[in-house]
Amino acid sequence: MIRKKVDTVTQALEGIQSGMTIMLGGFGLCGIPENLISALAQSSHKNFTCISANVGVDDFGLGLLFNQKKIKTMIGSYVGENEEFERQMLSKEIDVILTPMGTLAEKCRAAKVGIPAFFTPAGFGTEVAEGKEIRAFNGKQYLLETAYQADFSLVKAWKGDETGNLIFKGTARNFNPLMCGAATITVAEVEELVPPGALDPNEIHTPGIFVDRIFQGEQYEKRIERRTVKYP
Amino acid sequence: MALSKNDIAKRIAQELRSGYYVNLGIGIPTLVANHIPKNIAIEFQSENGILGMGPFPKEGSEDADLINAGKQTITALPGASFFDSALSFGMIRGRHIDLTVLGAMEVSETGDIANWKIPGKLVKGMGGAMDLVSSAENIIVAMMHTDPKGASKLKTKCSLPLTGVKCVKRIVTNLAVIDIVAEGFLLKERAPDVTLEEIKEATEGNLIIPAEVPVVKL
């Protein structure tokens, strides 16, 4: 049995260097690797290129990295919820590459499964298509998108075992499974780490082969970005 | 009287058919879920990874792991499923979604849509909108007919960066229901007590006014 368990977040991030490209799972603040982001924000490394659907809020999620000026290039999709990010973008302190969300997901998945590029209709006729190869299939126009190349994937799952198998919960799944195995090193943090055999193999979402290091997060805030409730 | 945002949603809800899988965008489109006709079986998809999305939770049962694409807490109805973002957009690009309703900053008379960026002012990002409009066969735009300054949002040609080309089929605004046809904006219905002249004035692109234009029924 191959064991992936590490004991601390420091061990989990061993080998991270300034200037690396890092994928981070999560949609909004849902399913983000909280412990890894905090550790990265406190580290001495910087000038990261980050790939993530969103950019967090001012004081949580990826916002912690923007506040510490850790990010040089941001590759994301929807960025409307973080003022510090917006300031850095408009003042051109950071480079921003906005990508259709389905394309971003597929570029992660392609990297994970050994597909170098794919055609998608998303963005045809828009500035997203500028400089990209366009080809028609069955009378419809598509653009060529390539797989991401990243050094680290940082993901968060609900449960995991010591061999790296992962189970996600609710909509916290989002980009996390797609980023597992999509970078040179994949680090998964989980709310509950169990011994091998404790998870039902029928219910594993991501097999351990896609995960290099796994640890149980010290604590989870799991902040809700927009608490909306039904009024009676 | 012009339609309220809620009325726009109510009118769009009339387009729902039993068996539809529906994706609702942020803003007015979200309100459509409040007006589902009785005896119709539909399911809502949210592109962050849920099919069978239910209403907001009761106070005290919010779950940080259960949100919609607008980052709001939601519930999952019986029969719901969760999935990753690649599969979610696979449902969209693979044309398994029957109806997409989204908001817009501008729509052109050829069906182009702009809704993600105002250069130099506002950059929200396209999120899933480009994937949605490039693939969906049935796209309805819900928006106000004019912007807050009174400028028409129904343009000859979009002035803002595009989200997609030749994709919008129908627009429901506070003033009218309009279809995109080869010649431009075809006026299908008008809001109660709104004159054809008012609609024409608020529409920059080519507006086709048929002999009879019924009033929107809510």
XYZ file of C-alpha atoms in Angstrom:
450
model
C 0.000 0.000 0.000
C 1.281 3.430 -0.933
C 0.840 5.998 1.783
C 0.557 9.711 1.040
C -0.021 11.060 4.520
C 2.080 13.957 5.785
C 1.759 15.371 9.277
C 1.999 19.109 8.837
C 1.056 21.783 6.340
C 4.768 22.673 6.140
C 5.600 19.149 4.940
C 2.653 19.339 2.569
C 4.095 22.434 0.888
C 7.721 21.242 0.750
C 9.337 22.219 -2.542
C 7.178 25.280 -3.225
C 9.319 28.042 -4.696
C 8.774 31.648 -5.685
C 7.573 32.005 -9.261
C 5.819 28.647 -9.417
C 2.426 28.025 -11.005
C -0.136 26.847 -8.473
C -3.676 25.541 -9.014
C -6.125 26.103 -6.191
C -9.482 24.342 -5.910
C -12.739 25.944 -4.837
C -15.623 27.985 -6.193
C -16.094 31.239 -4.334
C -15.178 30.328 -0.765
C -16.736 26.878 -1.161
C -14.248 23.998 -1.089
C -11.084 26.107 -0.858
C -7.908 24.657 0.696
C -7.996 27.002 3.698
C -5.001 25.633 5.578
C -2.739 25.549 2.528
C -3.712 29.099 1.519
C -2.950 30.395 5.033
C 0.433 28.686 5.043
C 1.243 30.038 1.590
C 0.268 33.569 2.680
C 2.652 33.285 5.654
C 5.518 31.796 3.649
C 8.434 33.791 2.260
C 7.688 32.740 -1.330
C 5.979 35.006 -3.859
C 5.496 35.862 -7.549
C 3.140 32.955 -8.000
C 0.987 32.334 -11.031
C -2.301 31.112 -9.600
C -5.022 29.210 -11.413
C -8.375 29.296 -9.649
C -11.993 29.956 -10.656
C -12.360 32.963 -8.365
C -10.150 35.284 -6.337
C -11.627 35.030 -2.851
C -12.870 38.005 -0.836
C -10.852 40.809 0.751
C -9.908 38.950 3.923
C -10.362 35.273 3.098
C -9.512 32.668 0.503
C -7.178 33.873 -2.240
C -7.674 37.382 -0.816
C -5.068 36.429 1.802
C -2.514 35.919 -0.973
C -3.385 39.200 -2.727
C -3.082 41.063 0.571
C 0.459 39.673 0.971
C 1.202 40.479 -2.709
C 2.074 36.859 -3.388
C 0.457 36.665 -6.813
C 2.041 37.999 -9.992
C -0.332 36.451 -12.516
C -3.907 35.395 -11.861
C -5.677 32.980 -14.185
C -9.340 32.923 -13.216
C -12.883 33.275 -14.454
C -15.111 35.375 -12.214
C -13.405 38.039 -10.134
C -16.125 40.412 -8.993
C -15.896 39.951 -5.237
C -12.503 41.169 -4.075
C -11.643 44.876 -3.923
C -7.912 44.471 -3.281
C -7.681 42.169 -6.286
C -9.546 44.732 -8.384
C -7.185 47.474 -7.264
C -4.095 45.408 -8.164
C -5.644 44.499 -11.509
C -6.660 48.044 -12.505
C -3.270 49.457 -11.411
C -1.603 46.691 -13.443
C 0.383 45.401 -10.452
C -0.741 41.923 -11.467
C -1.463 40.250 -14.793
C -4.911 38.766 -15.118
C -6.005 36.167 -17.636
C -9.767 35.704 -17.625
C -11.008 32.399 -18.966
C -14.500 30.987 -19.540
C -15.252 28.816 -16.529
C -15.947 25.654 -18.505
C -12.712 26.151 -20.421
C -10.803 26.646 -17.166
C -12.285 23.402 -15.827
C -11.430 21.503 -18.995
C -7.862 22.895 -19.126
C -7.367 21.418 -15.641
C -8.994 18.127 -16.579
C -6.933 17.919 -19.787
C -3.717 18.387 -17.798
C -4.825 15.673 -15.394
C -5.649 13.070 -18.049
C -2.880 13.653 -20.610
C -4.832 15.572 -23.252
C -2.597 18.417 -24.546
C -5.363 20.504 -26.122
C -9.035 20.500 -27.061
C -11.564 22.485 -29.078
C -14.381 24.396 -27.388
C -17.033 26.797 -28.688
C -16.780 29.011 -25.577
C -15.405 32.430 -26.458
C -15.680 32.162 -30.227
C -16.100 35.643 -31.699
C -14.898 37.305 -28.470
C -11.543 38.626 -27.257
C -10.930 35.221 -25.613
C -10.424 33.788 -29.113
C -7.743 36.318 -30.113
C -4.573 34.568 -31.274
C -6.072 31.097 -30.957
C -6.567 28.543 -33.716
C -10.176 28.411 -34.928
C -11.579 25.350 -36.636
C -15.033 24.361 -37.840
C -16.578 21.000 -37.000
C -19.992 20.149 -38.434
C -20.577 23.763 -39.370
C -19.842 25.256 -35.947
C -16.740 27.254 -34.998
C -14.462 26.186 -32.140
C -11.234 27.474 -30.651
C -8.204 25.489 -29.611
C -7.390 25.606 -25.907
C -4.373 23.945 -24.324
C -3.969 22.062 -21.041
C -2.498 23.937 -18.084
C 1.000 23.222 -16.886
C 1.385 23.728 -13.171
C 3.863 22.901 -10.414
C 1.474 22.424 -7.505
C -2.224 21.649 -7.147
C -3.697 22.554 -3.778
C -7.106 21.009 -3.214
C -9.565 20.420 -0.410
C -11.787 17.389 0.143
C -14.267 16.385 2.821
C -12.821 12.968 3.658
C -9.676 11.230 2.589
C -7.652 8.187 3.515
C -3.913 7.763 3.950
C -3.529 6.372 0.428
C -4.871 9.647 -0.995
C -8.410 8.576 -1.924
C -10.797 11.518 -1.701
C -14.510 12.159 -1.183
C -15.994 15.614 -1.672
C -19.135 17.104 -0.195
C -21.913 19.030 -1.944
C -20.863 21.836 -4.256
C -17.452 21.955 -2.553
C -16.393 19.419 -5.194
C -16.239 21.954 -8.088
C -12.651 22.262 -9.421
C -10.963 20.154 -6.740
C -11.084 16.715 -8.406
C -10.068 18.244 -11.762
C -6.924 19.741 -10.262
C -5.871 16.454 -8.611
C -3.077 15.076 -10.759
C -3.083 18.147 -13.003
C 0.185 19.524 -11.588
C 3.608 18.017 -10.834
C 2.660 17.688 -7.165
C -0.901 17.479 -5.817
C -1.536 18.272 -2.174
C -4.939 17.494 -0.651
C -6.145 18.771 2.683
C -9.177 17.060 4.202
C -11.541 17.679 7.076
C -11.288 14.057 8.125
C -8.334 11.761 7.416
C -9.046 8.056 7.961
C -6.941 4.871 7.737
C -6.885 2.861 4.483
C -9.984 0.683 4.234
C -12.212 3.031 6.197
C -13.731 4.526 3.023
C -16.011 2.467 0.780
C -14.193 2.052 -2.589
C -17.586 2.480 -4.300
C -17.824 6.003 -2.996
C -14.363 7.365 -3.800
C -14.554 10.417 -6.089
C -10.809 10.777 -6.704
C -8.529 7.716 -6.559
C -5.304 8.169 -4.584
C -3.111 7.864 -7.675
C -3.925 11.532 -8.420
C -2.797 12.733 -4.989
C 0.825 12.993 -3.800
C 0.385 14.321 -0.272
C -2.598 14.334 2.072
C -3.133 15.811 5.519
C -5.938 16.703 7.865
C -6.440 20.453 8.134
C -5.930 21.864 11.593
C -9.188 23.814 11.506
C -11.846 24.932 9.069
C -13.685 28.237 9.110
C -15.754 27.352 6.031
C -16.986 30.898 5.693
C -20.244 31.523 3.841
C -19.949 34.307 1.257
C -23.668 35.065 0.797
C -25.828 33.690 3.558
C -29.319 33.559 2.091
C -32.239 32.014 3.925
C -35.894 31.414 3.225
C -38.173 33.676 5.204
C -41.270 31.988 6.552
C -47.078 50.265 -16.988
C -43.641 48.797 -17.523
C -42.920 45.361 -16.104
C -41.097 45.072 -12.774
C -38.077 42.781 -12.502
C -40.368 40.272 -10.850
C -42.847 40.562 -13.753
C -40.029 39.938 -16.238
C -39.197 36.745 -14.343
C -42.877 35.790 -14.259
C -43.168 36.229 -18.025
C -40.042 34.126 -18.637
C -41.431 31.397 -16.379
C -44.188 30.936 -18.967
C -41.508 29.543 -21.289
C -40.810 26.628 -18.938
C -41.980 23.214 -20.103
C -42.237 19.962 -18.206
C -39.006 17.969 -18.437
C -36.770 21.016 -18.877
C -33.340 21.221 -17.246
C -32.832 24.946 -16.693
C -29.807 27.125 -15.937
C -30.580 30.514 -14.405
C -28.020 33.309 -14.340
C -27.459 35.844 -11.571
C -29.876 38.796 -11.142
C -33.368 38.872 -12.674
C -32.996 35.281 -14.006
C -32.739 33.957 -10.428
C -36.260 35.279 -9.779
C -37.691 32.926 -12.432
C -37.459 30.100 -9.878
C -40.159 31.856 -7.820
C -42.742 31.548 -10.607
C -42.668 27.932 -11.785
C -46.136 27.058 -13.152
C -47.978 24.390 -11.183
C -47.932 20.799 -12.451
C -44.654 21.312 -14.285
C -41.649 19.122 -13.504
C -38.347 20.895 -14.080
C -34.884 20.807 -12.543
C -32.496 23.679 -12.011
C -28.811 23.271 -12.750
C -26.239 25.532 -11.164
C -22.924 25.421 -13.000
C -20.861 25.158 -9.832
C -22.011 21.563 -9.621
C -25.606 20.748 -8.684
C -28.632 19.486 -10.541
C -31.878 19.572 -8.606
C -31.190 22.857 -6.837
C -33.849 23.835 -4.289
C -34.832 27.070 -2.544
C -32.785 28.937 0.062
C -32.430 27.018 3.346
C -34.306 27.754 6.536
C -32.385 29.926 8.938
C -29.977 27.753 10.931
C -29.607 25.037 8.300
C -27.274 26.911 5.926
C -24.421 24.723 4.674
C -21.133 26.298 3.544
C -20.674 23.313 1.205
C -23.960 23.946 -0.586
C -24.115 27.120 -2.683
C -25.278 28.254 -6.121
C -23.299 30.034 -8.841
C -24.143 33.358 -7.170
C -22.400 32.060 -3.985
C -25.748 32.027 -2.131
C -26.620 29.215 0.275
C -29.175 26.843 -1.243
C -30.738 23.438 -0.669
C -30.721 20.208 -2.681
C -34.118 18.731 -3.582
C -34.896 14.991 -3.510
C -33.291 13.509 -6.642
C -30.492 16.091 -6.722
C -26.917 15.256 -7.717
C -23.504 16.879 -7.272
C -20.647 16.823 -9.776
C -17.386 18.529 -10.668
C -17.106 21.650 -12.829
C -15.894 19.829 -15.959
C -18.944 17.559 -15.937
C -21.149 20.549 -15.180
C -19.931 22.439 -18.231
C -20.112 19.184 -20.148
C -23.869 19.257 -19.496
C -23.906 22.792 -20.865
C -21.659 22.373 -23.920
C -23.165 18.953 -24.619
C -26.580 20.633 -24.947
C -28.241 18.671 -22.200
C -29.620 21.893 -20.698
C -32.949 22.864 -22.270
C -33.190 26.514 -21.305
C -30.671 29.159 -20.280
C -31.793 32.490 -18.837
C -29.202 35.186 -18.300
C -28.801 38.898 -17.846
C -27.005 41.224 -20.242
C -25.496 44.679 -20.529
C -26.198 44.776 -24.291
C -27.785 42.589 -26.964
C -27.394 43.297 -30.686
C -30.026 42.861 -33.388
C -28.068 39.851 -34.660
C -28.237 38.122 -31.270
C -24.757 39.009 -29.979
C -24.547 39.483 -26.221
C -22.195 41.477 -23.966
C -22.318 40.993 -20.207
C -18.891 40.579 -18.626
C -16.775 43.684 -18.906
C -16.846 47.473 -19.248
C -13.305 48.388 -20.361
C -11.480 50.552 -17.848
C -14.408 50.513 -15.422
C -15.690 47.143 -14.453
C -14.270 43.688 -14.936
C -16.261 40.918 -13.352
C -15.100 38.173 -15.631
C -17.221 35.973 -17.851
C -17.608 33.123 -15.381
C -19.688 30.478 -17.114
C -21.517 32.889 -19.442
C -19.329 32.273 -22.515
C -19.674 28.512 -22.182
C -23.442 28.888 -21.781
C -24.086 31.205 -24.714
C -21.756 29.351 -27.099
C -23.644 26.103 -26.635
C -27.222 26.572 -25.485
C -29.881 26.323 -28.172
C -32.519 28.128 -26.165
C -31.239 31.353 -24.625
C -33.505 34.005 -23.128
C -32.064 37.299 -21.949
C -33.748 39.019 -19.011
C -32.839 42.679 -18.669
C -34.049 46.259 -18.506
C -34.659 47.805 -21.923
C -32.384 50.775 -21.183
C -29.429 51.387 -18.864
C -29.742 53.655 -15.787
C -28.846 56.670 -17.965
C -31.611 55.849 -20.422
C -29.418 54.495 -23.229
C -30.822 51.558 -25.176
C -29.424 48.105 -24.369
C -30.892 46.694 -27.594
C -28.217 47.780 -30.031
C -27.514 47.663 -33.738
C -24.094 46.351 -32.734
C -22.754 45.760 -29.216
C -20.285 48.418 -28.070
C -18.960 46.389 -25.121
C -16.673 43.326 -25.363
C -18.758 40.359 -26.504
C -19.679 37.299 -24.473
C -20.992 35.435 -27.509
C -22.125 35.939 -31.090
C -25.476 35.215 -32.745
C -26.811 33.277 -29.795
C -29.722 35.125 -28.137
C -33.157 33.977 -29.321
C -35.502 35.992 -27.124
C -35.307 39.043 -24.861
C -37.763 39.909 -22.112
C -37.420 43.479 -20.841
C -39.482 45.840 -18.705
C -41.064 47.135 -21.930
C -41.427 44.197 -24.291
C -40.894 40.609 -25.375
C -38.678 40.549 -28.439
C -37.410 37.744 -30.680
C -34.188 37.943 -32.666
C -34.907 37.211 -36.338
C -32.858 37.644 -39.519
C -33.986 41.277 -39.948
C -33.480 42.348 -36.339
C -35.614 42.707 -33.193
C -39.121 41.370 -33.773
C -41.595 42.845 -31.302
C -43.761 39.997 -29.980
C -45.481 41.478 -26.928
C -45.578 44.819 -25.174
C -45.915 45.644 -21.489
C -49.331 46.933 -20.383
C -49.869 50.633 -21.202
C -46.511 50.928 -22.947
C -46.879 52.401 -26.435
C -45.187 51.090 -29.569
C -43.619 54.514 -29.897
C -42.003 54.223 -26.453
C -40.582 50.807 -27.297
C -39.273 52.082 -30.627
C -37.614 55.030 -28.916
C -35.930 52.776 -26.360
C -34.597 50.390 -29.037
C -31.463 51.444 -30.904
C -31.346 48.434 -33.249
C -33.798 47.677 -36.038
C -37.212 47.052 -34.465
C -39.794 45.193 -36.509
C -43.348 46.014 -35.441
C -45.971 43.600 -36.722
C -49.570 44.694 -37.369
C -50.710 43.219 -34.079
C -48.667 43.356 -30.872
C -50.478 41.721 -27.942
C -50.006 42.886 -24.368
C -47.920 40.663 -22.067
C -50.183 38.409 -19.992
C -48.951 37.681 -16.488
